[in-house]
Short mmCIF file of C-alpha atoms (C1' of nucleotides) in Angstrom, two decimals:
data_model
loop_
_atom_site.label_atom_id
_atom_site.label_comp_id
_atom_site.label_asym_id
_atom_site.label_seq_id
_atom_site.Cartn_x
_atom_site.Cartn_y
_atom_site.Cartn_z
CA MET A 1 -24.05 -6.52 -43.68
CA GLY A 2 -27.38 -8.04 -44.60
CA GLN A 3 -26.70 -10.82 -42.18
CA THR A 4 -26.36 -8.66 -39.11
CA GLY A 5 -28.19 -10.26 -36.27
CA ARG A 6 -29.31 -13.18 -38.39
CA ILE A 7 -29.01 -16.71 -37.08
CA PHE A 8 -26.50 -18.52 -39.20
CA MET A 9 -26.32 -21.83 -37.46
CA SER A 10 -28.64 -23.94 -35.43
CA GLY A 11 -26.52 -26.87 -34.29
CA LEU A 12 -23.78 -25.27 -32.25
CA ASP A 13 -20.65 -27.15 -31.53
CA ARG A 14 -19.63 -27.64 -27.95
CA SER A 15 -16.04 -26.90 -28.83
CA LEU A 16 -17.04 -23.27 -29.21
CA ILE A 17 -17.29 -22.78 -25.49
CA ALA A 18 -15.52 -25.71 -23.91
CA ASP A 19 -12.39 -23.72 -23.11
CA LEU A 20 -14.04 -20.62 -21.68
CA PRO A 21 -13.68 -19.87 -17.97
CA ALA A 22 -17.44 -19.50 -17.60
CA PHE A 23 -17.90 -23.13 -18.57
CA ALA A 24 -14.79 -24.63 -17.09
CA GLY A 25 -14.78 -28.29 -16.21
CA MET A 26 -18.03 -29.20 -17.85
CA THR A 27 -18.79 -32.45 -19.57
CA GLY A 28 -19.65 -32.51 -23.24
CA GLU A 29 -23.29 -33.25 -22.53
CA ALA A 30 -23.62 -30.34 -20.15
CA LEU A 31 -22.08 -28.08 -22.76
CA ASP A 32 -24.67 -29.16 -25.28
CA LEU A 33 -27.35 -28.32 -22.74
CA VAL A 34 -25.90 -24.85 -22.35
CA LEU A 35 -25.90 -24.33 -26.08
CA GLN A 36 -29.45 -25.54 -26.50
CA GLY A 37 -30.72 -22.32 -25.02
CA ALA A 38 -28.43 -20.14 -27.07
CA ARG A 39 -28.47 -18.62 -30.54
CA SER A 40 -25.43 -17.63 -32.48
CA THR A 41 -25.52 -14.41 -34.45
CA ARG A 42 -23.20 -12.44 -36.70
CA HIS A 43 -22.88 -8.69 -36.33
CA ALA A 44 -21.32 -6.55 -38.99
CA LYS A 45 -18.65 -4.06 -38.05
CA ASN A 46 -20.11 -0.90 -36.51
CA SER A 47 -23.55 -2.41 -35.98
CA ASP A 48 -25.25 -2.35 -32.58
CA ILE A 49 -25.59 -5.61 -30.69
CA PHE A 50 -27.80 -3.91 -28.14
CA ALA A 51 -28.57 -0.29 -27.43
CA GLU A 52 -28.37 1.83 -24.29
CA GLY A 53 -31.78 2.14 -22.70
CA GLY A 54 -33.20 -0.88 -24.54
CA ILE A 55 -35.06 -3.61 -22.67
CA ALA A 56 -32.43 -5.98 -21.31
CA ASP A 57 -34.00 -9.29 -22.22
CA HIS A 58 -30.88 -11.17 -23.36
CA PHE A 59 -27.33 -11.71 -22.30
CA PHE A 60 -24.33 -12.42 -24.50
CA LEU A 61 -20.97 -14.06 -24.93
CA LEU A 62 -18.48 -12.91 -27.54
CA LEU A 63 -17.21 -15.85 -29.58
CA SER A 64 -15.08 -13.90 -31.98
CA GLY A 65 -14.33 -10.29 -32.76
CA HIS A 66 -14.18 -7.23 -30.53
CA VAL A 67 -17.04 -5.24 -29.02
CA ARG A 68 -17.04 -1.62 -27.93
CA VAL A 69 -19.25 -0.70 -24.97
CA VAL A 70 -20.41 2.89 -25.26
CA ARG A 71 -22.39 5.29 -23.10
CA THR A 72 -23.84 8.59 -24.23
CA THR A 73 -24.49 11.65 -22.09
CA PRO A 74 -27.75 13.59 -22.30
CA GLU A 75 -25.70 16.23 -24.16
CA GLY A 76 -24.69 13.69 -26.78
CA GLU A 77 -21.08 13.17 -25.75
CA GLN A 78 -19.90 9.60 -25.89
CA MET A 79 -17.50 7.62 -23.81
CA ILE A 80 -16.17 4.12 -24.29
CA ALA A 81 -16.77 2.15 -21.11
CA ARG A 82 -14.67 -0.84 -22.19
CA TYR A 83 -13.80 -3.25 -24.95
CA ILE A 84 -15.05 -6.82 -24.75
CA ASN A 85 -12.64 -9.54 -25.83
CA GLU A 86 -13.29 -13.00 -27.20
CA GLY A 87 -14.69 -15.38 -24.62
CA GLU A 88 -16.14 -12.70 -22.35
CA LEU A 89 -19.70 -12.37 -21.13
CA PHE A 90 -21.35 -9.02 -21.78
CA GLY A 91 -24.73 -7.38 -21.59
CA ILE A 92 -25.38 -9.24 -18.35
CA ALA A 93 -27.79 -6.64 -17.04
CA ILE A 94 -29.80 -9.45 -15.50
CA ALA A 95 -26.97 -10.25 -13.11
CA MET A 96 -27.14 -6.70 -11.82
CA GLY A 97 -30.90 -6.57 -11.54
CA LEU A 98 -31.18 -4.05 -14.36
CA ALA A 99 -34.22 -3.89 -16.61
CA VAL A 100 -32.54 -1.92 -19.39
CA TYR A 101 -29.01 -1.96 -20.79
CA PRO A 102 -26.94 0.82 -19.25
CA ALA A 103 -24.77 1.12 -22.36
CA SER A 104 -24.69 0.22 -26.02
CA ALA A 105 -22.58 -2.58 -27.46
CA VAL A 106 -21.15 -2.01 -30.92
CA ALA A 107 -19.20 -4.50 -33.02
CA ALA A 108 -15.72 -3.04 -33.49
CA VAL A 109 -15.12 -5.62 -36.21
CA ASP A 110 -17.36 -8.33 -37.64
CA CYS A 111 -18.36 -10.40 -34.62
CA VAL A 112 -19.85 -13.75 -33.72
CA VAL A 113 -21.94 -13.69 -30.56
CA LEU A 114 -23.78 -16.26 -28.48
CA THR A 115 -27.10 -14.94 -27.24
CA TRP A 116 -29.31 -16.29 -24.48
CA PRO A 117 -32.71 -15.02 -23.39
CA ASN A 118 -32.78 -13.96 -19.74
CA SER A 119 -34.97 -16.95 -18.97
CA GLU A 120 -31.88 -19.13 -19.43
CA TRP A 121 -29.92 -17.30 -16.73
CA GLN A 122 -31.45 -19.20 -13.86
CA LYS A 123 -31.02 -22.48 -15.68
CA LEU A 124 -27.36 -21.87 -16.37
CA GLN A 125 -26.75 -20.94 -12.76
CA GLU A 126 -28.27 -24.22 -11.64
CA THR A 127 -26.84 -26.58 -14.22
CA VAL A 128 -23.39 -25.10 -14.64
CA PRO A 129 -21.37 -25.31 -11.46
CA GLY A 130 -19.32 -22.18 -11.12
CA PHE A 131 -21.21 -20.25 -13.77
CA GLY A 132 -22.76 -17.88 -11.28
CA ALA A 133 -19.46 -17.36 -9.56
CA ALA A 134 -17.73 -16.70 -12.87
CA ALA A 135 -20.35 -14.18 -13.86
CA TYR A 136 -20.04 -12.35 -10.60
CA ARG A 137 -16.29 -12.40 -10.80
CA THR A 138 -16.70 -10.78 -14.18
CA ILE A 139 -18.81 -8.00 -12.70
CA GLY A 140 -16.52 -7.62 -9.75
CA GLY A 141 -13.54 -7.36 -12.03
CA ARG A 142 -15.26 -4.67 -14.06
CA LEU A 143 -16.10 -2.72 -10.93
CA GLN A 144 -12.44 -2.87 -10.02
CA GLU A 145 -11.31 -1.74 -13.46
CA THR A 146 -13.79 1.08 -13.44
CA GLN A 147 -12.63 2.29 -10.07
CA ASN A 148 -9.05 2.15 -11.24
CA ARG A 149 -10.10 4.34 -14.08
CA VAL A 150 -11.70 6.86 -11.74
CA MET A 151 -8.49 6.93 -9.77
CA GLU A 152 -6.46 7.49 -12.91
CA MET A 153 -8.71 10.33 -13.97
CA SER A 154 -8.46 11.87 -10.51
CA THR A 155 -4.74 11.72 -10.11
CA GLU A 156 -3.05 11.49 -13.50
CA GLN A 157 -2.46 13.85 -16.37
CA VAL A 158 -3.73 13.16 -19.83
CA GLU A 159 -0.40 11.80 -21.04
CA GLN A 160 -0.30 9.14 -18.31
CA ARG A 161 -3.91 8.20 -18.86
CA VAL A 162 -3.46 7.69 -22.59
CA ALA A 163 -0.30 5.68 -21.99
CA HIS A 164 -2.12 3.47 -19.46
CA ALA A 165 -5.03 3.00 -21.83
CA LEU A 166 -2.74 1.89 -24.65
CA LEU A 167 -0.93 -0.52 -22.37
CA ARG A 168 -4.21 -2.04 -21.29
CA LEU A 169 -5.32 -2.37 -24.90
CA VAL A 170 -2.17 -4.14 -26.03
CA ASN A 171 -2.31 -6.44 -23.01
CA GLN A 172 -5.91 -7.43 -23.59
CA ALA A 173 -6.08 -7.29 -27.35
CA GLY A 174 -2.52 -7.19 -28.58
CA ARG A 175 -1.22 -9.09 -31.58
CA LYS A 176 2.50 -9.55 -32.01
CA THR A 177 3.95 -8.22 -35.22
CA GLU A 178 7.50 -7.79 -36.38
CA ASN A 179 7.57 -4.19 -35.17
CA GLY A 180 5.91 -4.64 -31.81
CA VAL A 181 2.45 -5.34 -30.42
CA GLU A 182 -0.47 -4.10 -32.43
CA ILE A 183 -3.97 -3.47 -31.13
CA ASP A 184 -6.06 -6.11 -32.80
CA PHE A 185 -8.98 -3.98 -33.96
CA PRO A 186 -9.46 -0.63 -35.68
CA ILE A 187 -9.21 2.17 -33.16
CA SER A 188 -9.27 5.87 -33.97
CA ARG A 189 -7.81 8.85 -32.12
CA GLN A 190 -11.37 9.74 -31.23
CA ASP A 191 -11.89 6.29 -29.67
CA ILE A 192 -8.80 6.65 -27.52
CA ALA A 193 -9.96 10.13 -26.52
CA GLU A 194 -13.32 8.72 -25.43
CA MET A 195 -11.59 6.09 -23.32
CA THR A 196 -9.42 8.61 -21.51
CA GLY A 197 -11.61 11.67 -21.21
CA THR A 198 -9.68 13.92 -23.55
CA THR A 199 -9.92 15.13 -27.15
CA LEU A 200 -8.79 13.57 -30.38
CA HIS A 201 -6.44 16.52 -30.85
CA THR A 202 -4.52 15.81 -27.70
CA VAL A 203 -4.35 12.10 -28.49
CA SER A 204 -3.06 12.89 -31.95
CA ARG A 205 -0.35 15.15 -30.54
CA LEU A 206 0.71 12.52 -28.02
CA LEU A 207 0.87 9.74 -30.58
CA SER A 208 2.85 11.96 -32.93
CA ALA A 209 5.33 12.77 -30.19
CA TRP A 210 5.65 9.14 -29.17
CA GLU A 211 6.04 8.08 -32.77
CA SER A 212 8.99 10.42 -33.20
CA GLU A 213 10.49 8.91 -30.04
CA GLY A 214 10.05 5.40 -31.40
CA VAL A 215 7.62 4.33 -28.68
CA VAL A 216 4.67 3.65 -30.96
CA ALA A 217 3.95 3.33 -34.65
CA SER A 218 0.48 4.32 -35.69
CA GLY A 219 -1.59 4.72 -38.78
CA ARG A 220 -5.17 5.14 -39.75
CA GLN A 221 -7.21 3.39 -37.03
CA LYS A 222 -4.17 1.40 -36.11
CA VAL A 223 -1.73 1.60 -33.22
CA THR A 224 1.34 -0.52 -32.61
CA VAL A 225 3.38 -0.23 -29.46
CA THR A 226 7.01 -0.69 -30.39
CA ASP A 227 8.58 0.04 -27.02
CA PRO A 228 6.25 -1.11 -24.23
CA HIS A 229 8.84 -0.56 -21.56
CA ARG A 230 9.30 3.05 -22.52
CA LEU A 231 5.53 3.50 -22.64
CA MET A 232 5.31 2.12 -19.13
CA LEU A 233 7.80 4.69 -17.95
CA ILE A 234 5.65 7.39 -19.50
CA ALA A 235 2.56 5.91 -17.84
CA GLU A 236 4.32 5.98 -14.49
CA ARG A 237 5.55 9.51 -15.11
CA ARG A 238 9.13 8.42 -14.99
CA ALA A 239 9.99 8.94 -18.63
CA GLY A 240 13.37 10.57 -19.13
CA ARG A 241 12.53 13.75 -20.88
CA MET B 1 -11.87 4.95 21.05
CA GLY B 2 -10.75 2.12 23.27
CA GLN B 3 -13.72 0.13 22.14
CA THR B 4 -12.94 0.19 18.47
CA GLY B 5 -13.55 -3.21 17.01
CA ARG B 6 -14.62 -4.66 20.33
CA ILE B 7 -17.66 -6.87 20.52
CA PHE B 8 -20.20 -5.14 22.66
CA MET B 9 -23.13 -7.45 22.40
CA SER B 10 -23.65 -11.12 21.86
CA GLY B 11 -27.41 -11.54 21.69
CA LEU B 12 -28.37 -9.49 18.64
CA ASP B 13 -31.93 -8.45 18.18
CA ARG B 14 -33.64 -9.39 14.97
CA SER B 15 -35.21 -5.96 14.77
CA LEU B 16 -31.79 -4.65 13.84
CA ILE B 17 -31.98 -6.08 10.36
CA ALA B 18 -35.64 -6.93 9.80
CA ASP B 19 -36.29 -3.88 7.64
CA LEU B 20 -33.20 -4.06 5.44
CA PRO B 21 -33.60 -4.88 1.76
CA ALA B 22 -31.01 -7.64 2.02
CA PHE B 23 -33.26 -9.52 4.43
CA ALA B 24 -36.64 -8.57 3.10
CA GLY B 25 -39.56 -10.85 3.80
CA MET B 26 -37.84 -13.12 6.27
CA THR B 27 -39.44 -14.71 9.27
CA GLY B 28 -38.21 -13.90 12.73
CA GLU B 29 -36.60 -17.28 13.12
CA ALA B 30 -34.68 -16.95 9.89
CA LEU B 31 -33.46 -13.55 11.01
CA ASP B 32 -32.12 -15.04 14.20
CA LEU B 33 -30.29 -17.62 12.12
CA VAL B 34 -28.70 -14.86 10.09
CA LEU B 35 -27.57 -13.08 13.21
CA GLN B 36 -26.14 -16.20 14.78
CA GLY B 37 -23.20 -16.06 12.41
CA ALA B 38 -22.62 -12.35 12.92
CA ARG B 39 -20.77 -10.21 15.41
CA SER B 40 -21.56 -6.62 16.14
CA THR B 41 -18.71 -4.19 16.60
CA ARG B 42 -18.26 -0.52 17.33
CA HIS B 43 -15.75 1.55 15.43
CA ALA B 44 -14.60 4.94 16.63
CA LYS B 45 -14.61 7.87 14.25
CA ASN B 46 -11.64 7.83 11.85
CA SER B 47 -10.70 4.24 12.69
CA ASP B 48 -10.24 1.63 9.96
CA ILE B 49 -12.84 -1.11 9.67
CA PHE B 50 -10.67 -2.90 7.15
CA ALA B 51 -7.63 -1.84 5.19
CA GLU B 52 -6.80 -1.84 1.51
CA GLY B 53 -4.72 -4.85 0.63
CA GLY B 54 -5.69 -6.77 3.77
CA ILE B 55 -6.93 -10.37 3.58
CA ALA B 56 -10.65 -10.20 2.82
CA ASP B 57 -11.93 -12.77 5.29
CA HIS B 58 -15.08 -10.97 6.46
CA PHE B 59 -17.98 -9.02 5.02
CA PHE B 60 -19.96 -6.28 6.69
CA LEU B 61 -23.24 -4.46 7.08
CA LEU B 62 -23.45 -0.94 8.45
CA LEU B 63 -26.04 -0.71 11.21
CA SER B 64 -25.45 2.90 12.12
CA GLY B 65 -23.09 5.68 11.22
CA HIS B 66 -21.33 6.49 7.96
CA VAL B 67 -18.34 4.80 6.37
CA ARG B 68 -15.87 6.26 3.92
CA VAL B 69 -14.36 3.90 1.34
CA VAL B 70 -10.89 5.06 0.36
CA ARG B 71 -8.27 3.98 -2.16
CA THR B 72 -4.67 5.13 -2.20
CA THR B 73 -2.40 5.41 -5.22
CA PRO B 74 1.17 4.10 -5.17
CA GLU B 75 2.19 7.77 -4.99
CA GLY B 76 0.19 8.24 -1.82
CA GLU B 77 -2.71 10.23 -3.22
CA GLN B 78 -6.09 9.25 -1.89
CA MET B 79 -9.51 9.14 -3.43
CA ILE B 80 -12.87 8.48 -1.82
CA ALA B 81 -14.59 5.70 -3.75
CA ARG B 82 -17.92 6.14 -1.97
CA TYR B 83 -19.72 6.62 1.30
CA ILE B 84 -21.64 3.71 2.81
CA ASN B 85 -24.99 4.51 4.40
CA GLU B 86 -26.87 2.75 7.16
CA GLY B 87 -28.27 -0.59 6.11
CA GLU B 88 -25.82 -1.18 3.27
CA LEU B 89 -23.55 -4.16 2.76
CA PHE B 90 -19.87 -3.35 2.30
CA GLY B 91 -16.53 -5.10 2.14
CA ILE B 92 -18.16 -7.87 0.12
CA ALA B 93 -14.93 -8.81 -1.63
CA ILE B 94 -16.07 -12.42 -1.45
CA ALA B 95 -18.92 -11.70 -3.82
CA MET B 96 -16.43 -10.48 -6.38
CA GLY B 97 -13.99 -13.33 -5.94
CA LEU B 98 -11.36 -11.07 -4.40
CA ALA B 99 -8.87 -12.34 -1.85
CA VAL B 100 -7.93 -8.91 -0.52
CA TYR B 101 -9.92 -5.74 0.06
CA PRO B 102 -9.48 -3.36 -2.86
CA ALA B 103 -10.01 -0.31 -0.65
CA SER B 104 -10.00 0.75 2.98
CA ALA B 105 -13.15 1.43 4.97
CA VAL B 106 -12.94 4.19 7.55
CA ALA B 107 -15.62 5.18 10.05
CA ALA B 108 -16.64 8.75 9.18
CA VAL B 109 -18.39 8.94 12.56
CA ASP B 110 -18.70 6.41 15.37
CA CYS B 111 -20.22 3.35 13.72
CA VAL B 112 -21.96 0.11 14.57
CA VAL B 113 -21.22 -2.70 12.14
CA LEU B 114 -22.40 -6.27 11.68
CA THR B 115 -19.55 -8.57 10.71
CA TRP B 116 -19.70 -12.04 9.21
CA PRO B 117 -16.81 -14.34 8.41
CA ASN B 118 -16.68 -15.31 4.74
CA SER B 119 -17.68 -18.84 5.70
CA GLU B 120 -21.17 -17.52 6.37
CA TRP B 121 -21.61 -16.16 2.84
CA GLN B 122 -22.61 -19.48 1.34
CA LYS B 123 -24.97 -20.16 4.20
CA LEU B 124 -26.72 -16.82 3.86
CA GLN B 125 -27.11 -17.33 0.14
CA GLU B 126 -28.81 -20.66 0.76
CA THR B 127 -30.97 -19.80 3.73
CA VAL B 128 -31.98 -16.27 2.82
CA PRO B 129 -34.05 -16.16 -0.33
CA GLY B 130 -33.09 -13.10 -2.30
CA PHE B 131 -29.93 -12.44 -0.33
CA GLY B 132 -27.66 -13.35 -3.20
CA ALA B 133 -29.70 -11.31 -5.62
CA ALA B 134 -29.66 -8.32 -3.26
CA ALA B 135 -25.91 -8.55 -2.87
CA TYR B 136 -25.38 -8.69 -6.59
CA ARG B 137 -27.77 -5.83 -7.13
CA THR B 138 -25.62 -3.90 -4.69
CA ILE B 139 -22.51 -4.62 -6.70
CA GLY B 140 -24.27 -3.91 -9.97
CA GLY B 141 -25.51 -0.62 -8.61
CA ARG B 142 -22.02 0.35 -7.56
CA LEU B 143 -20.65 -0.53 -10.97
CA GLN B 144 -23.27 1.75 -12.44
CA GLU B 145 -22.48 4.59 -10.06
CA THR B 146 -18.80 4.24 -10.72
CA GLN B 147 -19.31 4.36 -14.46
CA ASN B 148 -21.47 7.42 -14.07
CA ARG B 149 -18.61 8.98 -12.22
CA VAL B 150 -16.17 8.17 -15.02
CA MET B 151 -18.56 9.80 -17.42
CA GLU B 152 -18.82 12.89 -15.25
CA MET B 153 -15.07 13.14 -15.01
CA SER B 154 -14.76 12.75 -18.77
CA THR B 155 -17.34 15.27 -19.81
CA GLU B 156 -17.93 17.78 -17.01
CA GLN B 157 -15.99 20.65 -15.56
CA VAL B 158 -14.97 20.73 -11.95
CA GLU B 159 -17.84 22.99 -10.95
CA GLN B 160 -20.45 20.56 -12.29
CA ARG B 161 -18.74 17.59 -10.71
CA VAL B 162 -18.64 19.17 -7.28
CA ALA B 163 -22.27 20.21 -7.60
CA HIS B 164 -23.28 16.67 -8.59
CA ALA B 165 -21.29 15.21 -5.72
CA LEU B 166 -23.00 17.49 -3.20
CA LEU B 167 -26.42 16.65 -4.59
CA ARG B 168 -25.68 12.95 -4.29
CA LEU B 169 -24.48 13.40 -0.73
CA VAL B 170 -27.57 15.28 0.39
CA ASN B 171 -29.81 12.75 -1.33
CA GLN B 172 -28.14 9.77 0.29
CA ALA B 173 -27.16 11.23 3.61
CA GLY B 174 -29.10 14.46 3.99
CA ARG B 175 -30.72 15.63 7.19
CA LYS B 176 -33.34 18.34 7.06
CA THR B 177 -32.62 21.42 9.08
CA GLU B 178 -34.30 24.79 9.26
CA ASN B 179 -31.92 26.24 6.69
CA GLY B 180 -31.89 23.40 4.20
CA VAL B 181 -30.50 19.90 3.92
CA GLU B 182 -27.29 19.17 5.76
CA ILE B 183 -24.87 16.36 5.02
CA ASP B 184 -25.18 14.08 8.00
CA PHE B 185 -21.50 13.48 8.72
CA PRO B 186 -18.35 15.60 8.97
CA ILE B 187 -16.93 16.26 5.53
CA SER B 188 -13.99 18.49 4.73
CA ARG B 189 -13.07 20.40 1.59
CA GLN B 190 -10.33 17.84 1.12
CA ASP B 191 -12.89 15.01 1.25
CA ILE B 192 -15.01 16.64 -1.43
CA ALA B 193 -11.90 17.20 -3.51
CA GLU B 194 -11.02 13.51 -3.24
CA MET B 195 -14.51 12.56 -4.39
CA THR B 196 -14.39 14.77 -7.45
CA GLY B 197 -10.78 14.62 -8.54
CA THR B 198 -9.86 18.21 -7.77
CA THR B 199 -8.06 20.12 -5.02
CA LEU B 200 -9.30 21.46 -1.71
CA HIS B 201 -8.49 24.97 -2.96
CA THR B 202 -10.88 24.73 -5.87
CA VAL B 203 -13.59 23.23 -3.66
CA SER B 204 -13.12 26.01 -1.15
CA ARG B 205 -13.44 28.64 -3.85
CA LEU B 206 -16.59 27.04 -5.24
CA LEU B 207 -18.24 26.73 -1.85
CA SER B 208 -17.37 30.33 -1.04
CA ALA B 209 -18.90 31.49 -4.29
CA TRP B 210 -22.02 29.40 -3.77
CA GLU B 211 -22.31 30.60 -0.20
CA SER B 212 -22.36 34.21 -1.35
CA GLU B 213 -25.10 33.27 -3.83
CA GLY B 214 -27.14 31.62 -1.09
CA VAL B 215 -26.94 28.14 -2.60
CA VAL B 216 -25.11 26.50 0.27
CA ALA B 217 -24.12 27.28 3.82
CA SER B 218 -20.97 25.65 5.03
CA GLY B 219 -18.72 25.57 8.01
CA ARG B 220 -15.94 23.50 9.41
CA GLN B 221 -16.49 19.95 8.09
CA LYS B 222 -20.10 20.81 7.50
CA VAL B 223 -22.07 21.55 4.37
CA THR B 224 -25.74 22.49 4.10
CA VAL B 225 -27.48 22.88 0.77
CA THR B 226 -29.95 25.72 1.10
CA ASP B 227 -31.09 25.92 -2.52
CA PRO B 228 -31.03 22.44 -4.07
CA HIS B 229 -32.82 23.59 -7.19
CA ARG B 230 -30.23 26.22 -7.91
CA LEU B 231 -27.48 23.70 -7.26
CA MET B 232 -29.09 21.38 -9.77
CA LEU B 233 -28.99 24.11 -12.36
CA ILE B 234 -25.30 24.55 -11.67
CA ALA B 235 -24.77 20.80 -11.94
CA GLU B 236 -26.54 20.78 -15.30
CA ARG B 237 -24.54 23.79 -16.45
CA ARG B 238 -27.64 25.89 -16.79
CA ALA B 239 -27.07 28.26 -13.92
CA GLY B 240 -27.88 31.85 -14.80
CA ARG B 241 -24.60 33.60 -14.43
"C1'" DC C 1 -1.14 29.00 24.96
"C1'" DG C 2 0.93 26.91 21.24
"C1'" DC C 3 0.10 23.34 17.83
"C1'" DT C 4 -2.23 20.94 14.32
"C1'" DG C 5 -5.90 20.40 11.16
"C1'" DT C 6 -8.97 23.05 8.49
"C1'" DG C 7 -10.37 26.80 5.59
"C1'" DT C 8 -9.75 31.18 2.71
"C1'" DT C 9 -7.93 33.97 -0.75
"C1'" DG C 10 -4.55 36.14 -4.06
"C1'" DA C 11 -1.26 35.62 -7.84
"C1'" DA C 12 1.08 33.17 -11.33
"C1'" DT C 13 1.86 29.27 -14.19
"C1'" DG C 14 0.72 25.78 -17.39
"C1'" DC C 15 -1.85 22.01 -19.22
"C1'" DC C 16 -4.96 21.00 -22.42
"C1'" DG C 17 -9.22 22.24 -24.68
"C1'" DT C 18 -10.95 25.04 -28.44
"C1'" DC C 19 -10.80 27.00 -32.97
"C1'" DA C 20 -9.06 26.72 -37.41
"C1'" DA C 21 -6.98 25.05 -41.54
"C1'" DC C 22 -5.10 21.65 -44.06
"C1'" DG C 23 -3.53 16.92 -45.43
"C1'" DT C 24 -4.46 12.04 -46.37
"C1'" DC C 25 -6.54 7.73 -46.84
"C1'" DG C 26 -9.97 4.60 -48.54
"C1'" DG C 27 -14.26 3.31 -50.27
"C1'" DT C 28 -17.86 4.14 -53.66
"C1'" DG C 29 -20.03 5.05 -57.82
"C1'" DG C 30 -19.90 6.60 -62.35
"C1'" DC D 1 -10.08 3.04 -63.58
"C1'" DC D 2 -10.48 7.33 -61.78
"C1'" DA D 3 -12.66 11.10 -59.47
"C1'" DC D 4 -14.89 12.36 -55.60
"C1'" DC D 5 -16.29 12.63 -50.92
"C1'" DG D 6 -16.44 11.73 -46.24
"C1'" DA D 7 -13.96 10.00 -42.33
"C1'" DC D 8 -9.76 10.27 -40.14
"C1'" DG D 9 -5.50 12.58 -38.86
"C1'" DT D 10 -2.12 16.53 -38.14
"C1'" DT D 11 -0.51 20.82 -36.61
"C1'" DG D 12 -0.42 25.74 -35.16
"C1'" DA D 13 -2.23 29.53 -32.33
"C1'" DC D 14 -4.73 31.06 -28.56
"C1'" DG D 15 -6.96 31.26 -24.22
"C1'" DG D 16 -9.24 29.71 -20.07
"C1'" DC D 17 -9.84 26.86 -16.24
"C1'" DA D 18 -7.89 24.79 -12.57
"C1'" DT D 19 -3.71 23.63 -10.27
"C1'" DT D 20 0.19 25.26 -7.88
"C1'" DC D 21 2.52 28.22 -4.71
"C1'" DA D 22 2.10 31.17 -0.92
"C1'" DA D 23 0.44 33.48 3.04
"C1'" DC D 24 -2.75 34.05 6.45
"C1'" DA D 25 -6.98 33.18 9.51
"C1'" DC D 26 -9.41 30.41 12.59
"C1'" DA D 27 -10.97 26.58 15.54
"C1'" DG D 28 -10.32 22.89 18.65
"C1'" DC D 29 -7.48 20.43 21.73
"C1'" DG D 30 -4.00 18.98 24.90
#
DNA sequence: CGCTGTGTTGAATGCCGTCAACGTCGGTGG
DNA sequence: CCACCGACGTTGACGGCATTCAACACAGCG
């Protein structure tokens, strides 16, 4: 934990980013140029990478791990806006013309992150063909996702919302095991509640019920979907009950 | 209604757009260049400007009127994603890398709209300094708004959500009258319900209650906020009851 | 003058949040 | 190594808020 936020490397290897969509089709030299402006940092599990309301002077790319993006209401209630997966840009307030971060980013597990100062944004846009477009596709995609979520919350019951959330999690961060697909990072009932606008109690009840039906298998901060098809039926409100 | 979507003008006056943030600080000649690629169309009340799922080959700017952006679930339930005000860009799927419109746009009143084919997007970005940034700030702002809405739906009760929605409407599209601030376009109980994820019945009950308290005055497709301060207290859950 | 879209209001149901109590796991420090 | 403690999870009971169901009122329009 002492190394949180500390630079652990100065010469970054171009292979780190060569396969990412944001830097698609770039030559090795151009990749080195991109990395020249970046730092790489480690962040211990549960530590903040940036905080809601803080000056947004950097932007980030997740090299490894999983990041939780969290917003807090004035009354102190939290909600999880999204999870960031490996290879994704995040904290790109600069692309939205924001001076402060609108949410906090917390390492869900130990993470490795590339960090650029905002001053590099312009440079990347100019030197990396398609970088700007990729960034804006990222934002556009998140706007879409977020609107889907509003629609879910408007039209679906809690059970459907939780089922949809789990399906999204296993699709984006699933790891195949012998029993099914497991969500690749520690996630509590409370976390799932904050993603779906409900309480940990209700989530616990749902998971218990699903477990007894053989749809999921779950443990402490761990969820495995054993019958995705069945879960989809539940999400679509067509589960035989 | 016969003129919906019809071009009614070919020589567009630069004064139409000179004051808009998207074209701030441009010379008259540059403005003319911008308008050369555009068409201006009228859209009758309740007519579609574009439809969800349709090929996104144009983008738009609302010159006058009000536009309702609507999404429909597979089950046929609708939700209102937002209202577009005069001077705003909309239908900018191209900026998000989308091939089809993710929502429908419906004229809430008779509207006048500037329309560009997607092929003009690149040109505007190059010739209009700050146009790209303004567009992306628009998208960023909408992402923010949408996330705020998710947070409201996660943490607030229906009464607070409806109060917040009304406050936003009067702020963005309010017209001062002798009695208070009136929402400048026809809006039904059903519309408000679709903005807040509730039913027209609940909205009707709330408005009736508020009317008897002197907070709002409402009629058929019309809402006037007579005591904004009081409504704010309700929205913040601090209304003396 | 009837029809359709809009709005109001009462009554009943039920989902899910709240309150409460207890169980369990895992890490930490003695 | 073991005891302890805090974080996480489970389950039951209860109740309230909002939806659902139903019936009616009213306005605008052809």
